């Protein structure tokens, strides 16, 4: 059992990971500036885990507040989810992305160094591989970022490698997520982006609920079985459990480690539509639209390193991902209507 600080803890992946970590006996403190989440989630988290979760409202660039949080809660390790994550927005607002993601990480590292907390799990992304040169993508694939978001992730990964090289006490895991989707089985928490969603799954869900009339499928002329883009969609609770095992691994190993968290399987956009229609019992109207700038045709992981190092493997199916997303959206509509 450890005492963990979870930055970005009220966000999508942070909240699901907080549940998984809390259920395995870890004590968690959530830290978030609520720029892309809402404190009402604390009530849902309390219902799921059966007790109140500690929450500190703050920005990761507030080094003083981080130091006082780390010391007052006697934190053993940090999981750093906080940051901005929209590729398109990062091209328009690069300064915001470097400020939140890179400056935020520097501030966190300064605070951790001061408080002598030297175990860190960092939310990285498959985006650091850029255009795949071969598939499946393993951790030895070259890294290159093609947009400010990806560069911010790569800068932080490189900083963390330097820190681990400078001081043998650091224990750092950079978890490279593929495409997290789905929701906690309770339906109480899930992905709830504000405005029109950028990503496929929340968009699909909003079309199925009738909030958006139709989905645009970005390209049907890719060199894939049905011409649409292929991704490694991973259930957010599988991803959450990967963090537990990463912490276990770090409790026994020092140094810097980059590990993919994906299923190793790819599904196309049309596969996803079909699976979502099955889970929801609703039709998902769609039209074929031009390719989206910056998209790659196919991206899926080699999950071998995660299996060998962390003893982690994704267990949930595509049907689980769609069914849990649908359950969350139904609950949400009910609570909005009531
Ligand atoms: P999210 O936006 O739901 O959660 C991020 C949380 O961080 C939000 O609650 C937000 O309010 C908070 N935050 C942002 N900037 C902050 C700051 N400066 N100080 C304090 N809190 C701040 O996003 P998510 O999908 O849960 O992603 C979590 C992490 O995983 C991010 O670092 C993201 O880049 C990474 N990631 C996400 C995906 C994905 O598809 N969701 C894929 C790969 C990697
Ligand atoms: N897509 C559509 N219509 C939509 C949205 C998406 O056809 O309305 C397609 C995309 O063209 C792509 C696939 O669905 O082929 C998946 O797109 P997403 O936007 O859901 O996900 P991406 O693979 O583009 O990117 C996501 C995150 C990135 C992260 C990456 C890691 O948004 O931040 O996964 O693999 F880096």
PDB file of N, CA, C and O in Angstrom, residues 61-101:
ATOM      1  N   UNK A  61       1.606  23.771 -12.059  1.00  0.00           N
ATOM      2  CA  UNK A  61       2.687  24.771 -12.118  1.00  0.00           C
ATOM      3  C   UNK A  61       2.851  25.506 -10.797  1.00  0.00           C
ATOM      4  O   UNK A  61       3.744  26.325 -10.658  1.00  0.00           O
ATOM      5  N   UNK A  62       1.997  25.203  -9.839  1.00  0.00           N
ATOM      6  CA  UNK A  62       2.111  25.807  -8.508  1.00  0.00           C
ATOM      7  C   UNK A  62       3.021  24.894  -7.654  1.00  0.00           C
ATOM      8  O   UNK A  62       2.545  24.027  -6.914  1.00  0.00           O
ATOM      9  N   UNK A  63       4.319  25.123  -7.774  1.00  0.00           N
ATOM     10  CA  UNK A  63       5.292  24.223  -7.136  1.00  0.00           C
ATOM     11  C   UNK A  63       5.133  24.220  -5.610  1.00  0.00           C
ATOM     12  O   UNK A  63       5.266  23.178  -4.966  1.00  0.00           O
ATOM     13  N   UNK A  64       4.849  25.398  -5.052  1.00  0.00           N
ATOM     14  CA  UNK A  64       4.713  25.483  -3.579  1.00  0.00           C
ATOM     15  C   UNK A  64       3.559  24.627  -3.084  1.00  0.00           C
ATOM     16  O   UNK A  64       3.680  23.902  -2.092  1.00  0.00           O
ATOM     17  N   UNK A  65       2.426  24.727  -3.796  1.00  0.00           N
ATOM     18  CA  UNK A  65       1.254  23.940  -3.383  1.00  0.00           C
ATOM     19  C   UNK A  65       1.549  22.441  -3.536  1.00  0.00           C
ATOM     20  O   UNK A  65       1.136  21.624  -2.700  1.00  0.00           O
ATOM     21  N   UNK A  66       2.284  22.098  -4.587  1.00  0.00           N
ATOM     22  CA  UNK A  66       2.640  20.684  -4.768  1.00  0.00           C
ATOM     23  C   UNK A  66       3.522  20.201  -3.614  1.00  0.00           C
ATOM     24  O   UNK A  66       3.311  19.119  -3.072  1.00  0.00           O
ATOM     25  N   UNK A  67       4.500  21.034  -3.239  1.00  0.00           N
ATOM     26  CA  UNK A  67       5.403  20.628  -2.145  1.00  0.00           C
ATOM     27  C   UNK A  67       4.596  20.422  -0.862  1.00  0.00           C
ATOM     28  O   UNK A  67       4.747  19.408  -0.170  1.00  0.00           O
ATOM     29  N   UNK A  68       3.693  21.357  -0.582  1.00  0.00           N
ATOM     30  CA  UNK A  68       2.950  21.214   0.678  1.00  0.00           C
ATOM     31  C   UNK A  68       2.021  19.999   0.599  1.00  0.00           C
ATOM     32  O   UNK A  68       1.812  19.301   1.599  1.00  0.00           O
ATOM     33  N   UNK A  69       1.493  19.700  -0.587  1.00  0.00           N
ATOM     34  CA  UNK A  69       0.617  18.524  -0.716  1.00  0.00           C
ATOM     35  C   UNK A  69       1.430  17.240  -0.550  1.00  0.00           C
ATOM     36  O   UNK A  69       1.022  16.307   0.165  1.00  0.00           O
ATOM     37  N   UNK A  70       2.597  17.201  -1.193  1.00  0.00           N
ATOM     38  CA  UNK A  70       3.437  15.997  -1.089  1.00  0.00           C
ATOM     39  C   UNK A  70       3.847  15.740   0.348  1.00  0.00           C
ATOM     40  O   UNK A  70       3.834  14.596   0.826  1.00  0.00           O
ATOM     41  N   UNK A  71       4.203  16.806   1.053  1.00  0.00           N
ATOM     42  CA  UNK A  71       4.710  16.607   2.419  1.00  0.00           C
ATOM     43  C   UNK A  71       3.569  16.378   3.417  1.00  0.00           C
ATOM     44  O   UNK A  71       3.639  15.471   4.246  1.00  0.00           O
ATOM     45  N   UNK A  72       2.490  17.156   3.275  1.00  0.00           N
ATOM     46  CA  UNK A  72       1.438  17.003   4.291  1.00  0.00           C
ATOM     47  C   UNK A  72       0.736  15.651   4.183  1.00  0.00           C
ATOM     48  O   UNK A  72       0.224  15.130   5.178  1.00  0.00           O
ATOM     49  N   UNK A  73       0.694  15.079   2.986  1.00  0.00           N
ATOM     50  CA  UNK A  73       0.050  13.765   2.835  1.00  0.00           C
ATOM     51  C   UNK A  73       1.063  12.622   2.857  1.00  0.00           C
ATOM     52  O   UNK A  73       0.705  11.480   2.593  1.00  0.00           O
ATOM     53  N   UNK A  74       2.328  12.960   3.094  1.00  0.00           N
ATOM     54  CA  UNK A  74       3.357  11.909   3.160  1.00  0.00           C
ATOM     55  C   UNK A  74       3.378  11.014   1.920  1.00  0.00           C
ATOM     56  O   UNK A  74       3.397   9.779   2.020  1.00  0.00           O
ATOM     57  N   UNK A  75       3.370  11.656   0.772  1.00  0.00           N
ATOM     58  CA  UNK A  75       3.211  10.913  -0.497  1.00  0.00           C
ATOM     59  C   UNK A  75       4.455  10.070  -0.808  1.00  0.00           C
ATOM     60  O   UNK A  75       5.590  10.518  -0.650  1.00  0.00           O
ATOM     61  N   UNK A  76       4.205   8.835  -1.285  1.00  0.00           N
ATOM     62  CA  UNK A  76       5.298   7.932  -1.673  1.00  0.00           C
ATOM     63  C   UNK A  76       5.595   7.993  -3.171  1.00  0.00           C
ATOM     64  O   UNK A  76       6.726   7.751  -3.589  1.00  0.00           O
ATOM     65  N   UNK A  77       4.550   8.204  -3.972  1.00  0.00           N
ATOM     66  CA  UNK A  77       4.737   8.163  -5.430  1.00  0.00           C
ATOM     67  C   UNK A  77       3.695   9.047  -6.103  1.00  0.00           C
ATOM     68  O   UNK A  77       2.632   9.310  -5.521  1.00  0.00           O
ATOM     69  N   UNK A  78       4.021   9.488  -7.321  1.00  0.00           N
ATOM     70  CA  UNK A  78       3.114  10.379  -8.064  1.00  0.00           C
ATOM     71  C   UNK A  78       2.743   9.720  -9.389  1.00  0.00           C
ATOM     72  O   UNK A  78       3.586   9.122 -10.048  1.00  0.00           O
ATOM     73  N   UNK A  79       1.465   9.856  -9.742  1.00  0.00           N
ATOM     74  CA  UNK A  79       1.048   9.479 -11.103  1.00  0.00           C
ATOM     75  C   UNK A  79       0.612  10.779 -11.773  1.00  0.00           C
ATOM     76  O   UNK A  79      -0.284  11.472 -11.285  1.00  0.00           O
ATOM     77  N   UNK A  80       1.287  11.098 -12.865  1.00  0.00           N
ATOM     78  CA  UNK A  80       1.110  12.428 -13.467  1.00  0.00           C
ATOM     79  C   UNK A  80       0.281  12.357 -14.747  1.00  0.00           C
ATOM     80  O   UNK A  80       0.800  12.111 -15.833  1.00  0.00           O
ATOM     81  N   UNK A  81      -1.037  12.602 -14.583  1.00  0.00           N
ATOM     82  CA  UNK A  81      -1.954  12.622 -15.724  1.00  0.00           C
ATOM     83  C   UNK A  81      -2.215  14.049 -16.196  1.00  0.00           C
ATOM     84  O   UNK A  81      -2.671  14.239 -17.317  1.00  0.00           O
ATOM     85  N   UNK A  82      -2.020  15.045 -15.338  1.00  0.00           N
ATOM     86  CA  UNK A  82      -2.474  16.406 -15.652  1.00  0.00           C
ATOM     87  C   UNK A  82      -1.821  16.922 -16.923  1.00  0.00           C
ATOM     88  O   UNK A  82      -0.619  16.765 -17.119  1.00  0.00           O
ATOM     89  N   UNK A  83      -2.630  17.512 -17.767  1.00  0.00           N
ATOM     90  CA  UNK A  83      -2.072  18.105 -18.982  1.00  0.00           C
ATOM     91  C   UNK A  83      -3.162  18.328 -20.002  1.00  0.00           C
ATOM     92  O   UNK A  83      -4.321  17.966 -19.781  1.00  0.00           O
ATOM     93  N   UNK A  84      -2.778  18.955 -21.091  1.00  0.00           N
ATOM     94  CA  UNK A  84      -3.705  19.173 -22.207  1.00  0.00           C
ATOM     95  C   UNK A  84      -3.439  18.097 -23.249  1.00  0.00           C
ATOM     96  O   UNK A  84      -2.306  17.635 -23.388  1.00  0.00           O
ATOM     97  N   UNK A  85      -4.486  17.716 -24.026  1.00  0.00           N
ATOM     98  CA  UNK A  85      -4.321  16.487 -24.829  1.00  0.00           C
ATOM     99  C   UNK A  85      -4.880  16.535 -26.244  1.00  0.00           C
ATOM    100  O   UNK A  85      -4.912  15.499 -26.909  1.00  0.00           O
ATOM    101  N   UNK A  86      -5.336  17.699 -26.699  1.00  0.00           N
ATOM    102  CA  UNK A  86      -5.945  17.716 -28.047  1.00  0.00           C
ATOM    103  C   UNK A  86      -4.919  18.130 -29.105  1.00  0.00           C
ATOM    104  O   UNK A  86      -4.396  19.255 -29.072  1.00  0.00           O
ATOM    105  N   UNK A  87      -4.656  17.211 -30.028  1.00  0.00           N
ATOM    106  CA  UNK A  87      -3.611  17.436 -31.029  1.00  0.00           C
ATOM    107  C   UNK A  87      -3.871  18.722 -31.828  1.00  0.00           C
ATOM    108  O   UNK A  87      -2.988  19.579 -31.958  1.00  0.00           O
ATOM    109  N   UNK A  88      -5.107  18.860 -32.357  1.00  0.00           N
ATOM    110  CA  UNK A  88      -5.429  20.022 -33.200  1.00  0.00           C
ATOM    111  C   UNK A  88      -5.249  21.331 -32.443  1.00  0.00           C
ATOM    112  O   UNK A  88      -4.639  22.287 -32.946  1.00  0.00           O
ATOM    113  N   UNK A  89      -5.737  21.359 -31.202  1.00  0.00           N
ATOM    114  CA  UNK A  89      -5.639  22.567 -30.380  1.00  0.00           C
ATOM    115  C   UNK A  89      -4.167  22.903 -30.111  1.00  0.00           C
ATOM    116  O   UNK A  89      -3.789  24.078 -30.043  1.00  0.00           O
ATOM    117  N   UNK A  90      -3.342  21.860 -30.005  1.00  0.00           N
ATOM    118  CA  UNK A  90      -1.928  22.103 -29.692  1.00  0.00           C
ATOM    119  C   UNK A  90      -1.215  22.825 -30.840  1.00  0.00           C
ATOM    120  O   UNK A  90      -0.256  23.556 -30.625  1.00  0.00           O
ATOM    121  N   UNK A  91      -1.723  22.619 -32.056  1.00  0.00           N
ATOM    122  CA  UNK A  91      -1.127  23.301 -33.213  1.00  0.00           C
ATOM    123  C   UNK A  91      -1.494  24.786 -33.160  1.00  0.00           C
ATOM    124  O   UNK A  91      -0.689  25.653 -33.478  1.00  0.00           O
ATOM    125  N   UNK A  92      -2.710  25.069 -32.681  1.00  0.00           N
ATOM    126  CA  UNK A  92      -3.168  26.468 -32.603  1.00  0.00           C
ATOM    127  C   UNK A  92      -2.633  27.185 -31.377  1.00  0.00           C
ATOM    128  O   UNK A  92      -2.415  28.391 -31.398  1.00  0.00           O
ATOM    129  N   UNK A  93      -2.441  26.442 -30.278  1.00  0.00           N
ATOM    130  CA  UNK A  93      -2.042  27.076 -29.016  1.00  0.00           C
ATOM    131  C   UNK A  93      -0.819  26.387 -28.429  1.00  0.00           C
ATOM    132  O   UNK A  93      -0.883  25.833 -27.318  1.00  0.00           O
ATOM    133  N   UNK A  94       0.310  26.394 -29.169  1.00  0.00           N
ATOM    134  CA  UNK A  94       1.478  25.632 -28.681  1.00  0.00           C
ATOM    135  C   UNK A  94       1.973  26.102 -27.318  1.00  0.00           C
ATOM    136  O   UNK A  94       2.404  25.276 -26.504  1.00  0.00           O
ATOM    137  N   UNK A  95       1.863  27.414 -27.054  1.00  0.00           N
ATOM    138  CA  UNK A  95       2.395  27.915 -25.777  1.00  0.00           C
ATOM    139  C   UNK A  95       1.634  27.283 -24.606  1.00  0.00           C
ATOM    140  O   UNK A  95       2.238  26.863 -23.611  1.00  0.00           O
ATOM    141  N   UNK A  96       0.314  27.175 -24.752  1.00  0.00           N
ATOM    142  CA  UNK A  96      -0.490  26.565 -23.681  1.00  0.00           C
ATOM    143  C   UNK A  96      -0.054  25.118 -23.441  1.00  0.00           C
ATOM    144  O   UNK A  96      -0.017  24.640 -22.312  1.00  0.00           O
ATOM    145  N   UNK A  97       0.249  24.440 -24.537  1.00  0.00           N
ATOM    146  CA  UNK A  97       0.632  23.026 -24.419  1.00  0.00           C
ATOM    147  C   UNK A  97       1.986  22.880 -23.743  1.00  0.00           C
ATOM    148  O   UNK A  97       2.167  22.038 -22.870  1.00  0.00           O
ATOM    149  N   UNK A  98       2.954  23.713 -24.134  1.00  0.00           N
ATOM    150  CA  UNK A  98       4.265  23.611 -23.480  1.00  0.00           C
ATOM    151  C   UNK A  98       4.158  24.072 -22.016  1.00  0.00           C
ATOM    152  O   UNK A  98       4.805  23.504 -21.136  1.00  0.00           O
ATOM    153  N   UNK A  99       3.319  25.087 -21.771  1.00  0.00           N
ATOM    154  CA  UNK A  99       3.183  25.583 -20.391  1.00  0.00           C
ATOM    155  C   UNK A  99       2.557  24.519 -19.489  1.00  0.00           C
ATOM    156  O   UNK A  99       3.063  24.235 -18.393  1.00  0.00           O
ATOM    157  N   UNK A 100       1.463  23.931 -19.924  1.00  0.00           N
ATOM    158  CA  UNK A 100       0.796  22.922 -19.079  1.00  0.00           C
ATOM    159  C   UNK A 100       1.587  21.623 -19.002  1.00  0.00           C
ATOM    160  O   UNK A 100       1.734  21.045 -17.930  1.00  0.00           O
ATOM    161  N   UNK A 101       2.051  21.167 -20.149  1.00  0.00           N
ATOM    162  CA  UNK A 101       2.623  19.814 -20.180  1.00  0.00           C
ATOM    163  C   UNK A 101       4.107  19.800 -19.818  1.00  0.00           C
ATOM    164  O   UNK A 101       4.536  18.934 -19.050  1.00  0.00           O
TER     165      UNK A 101
END
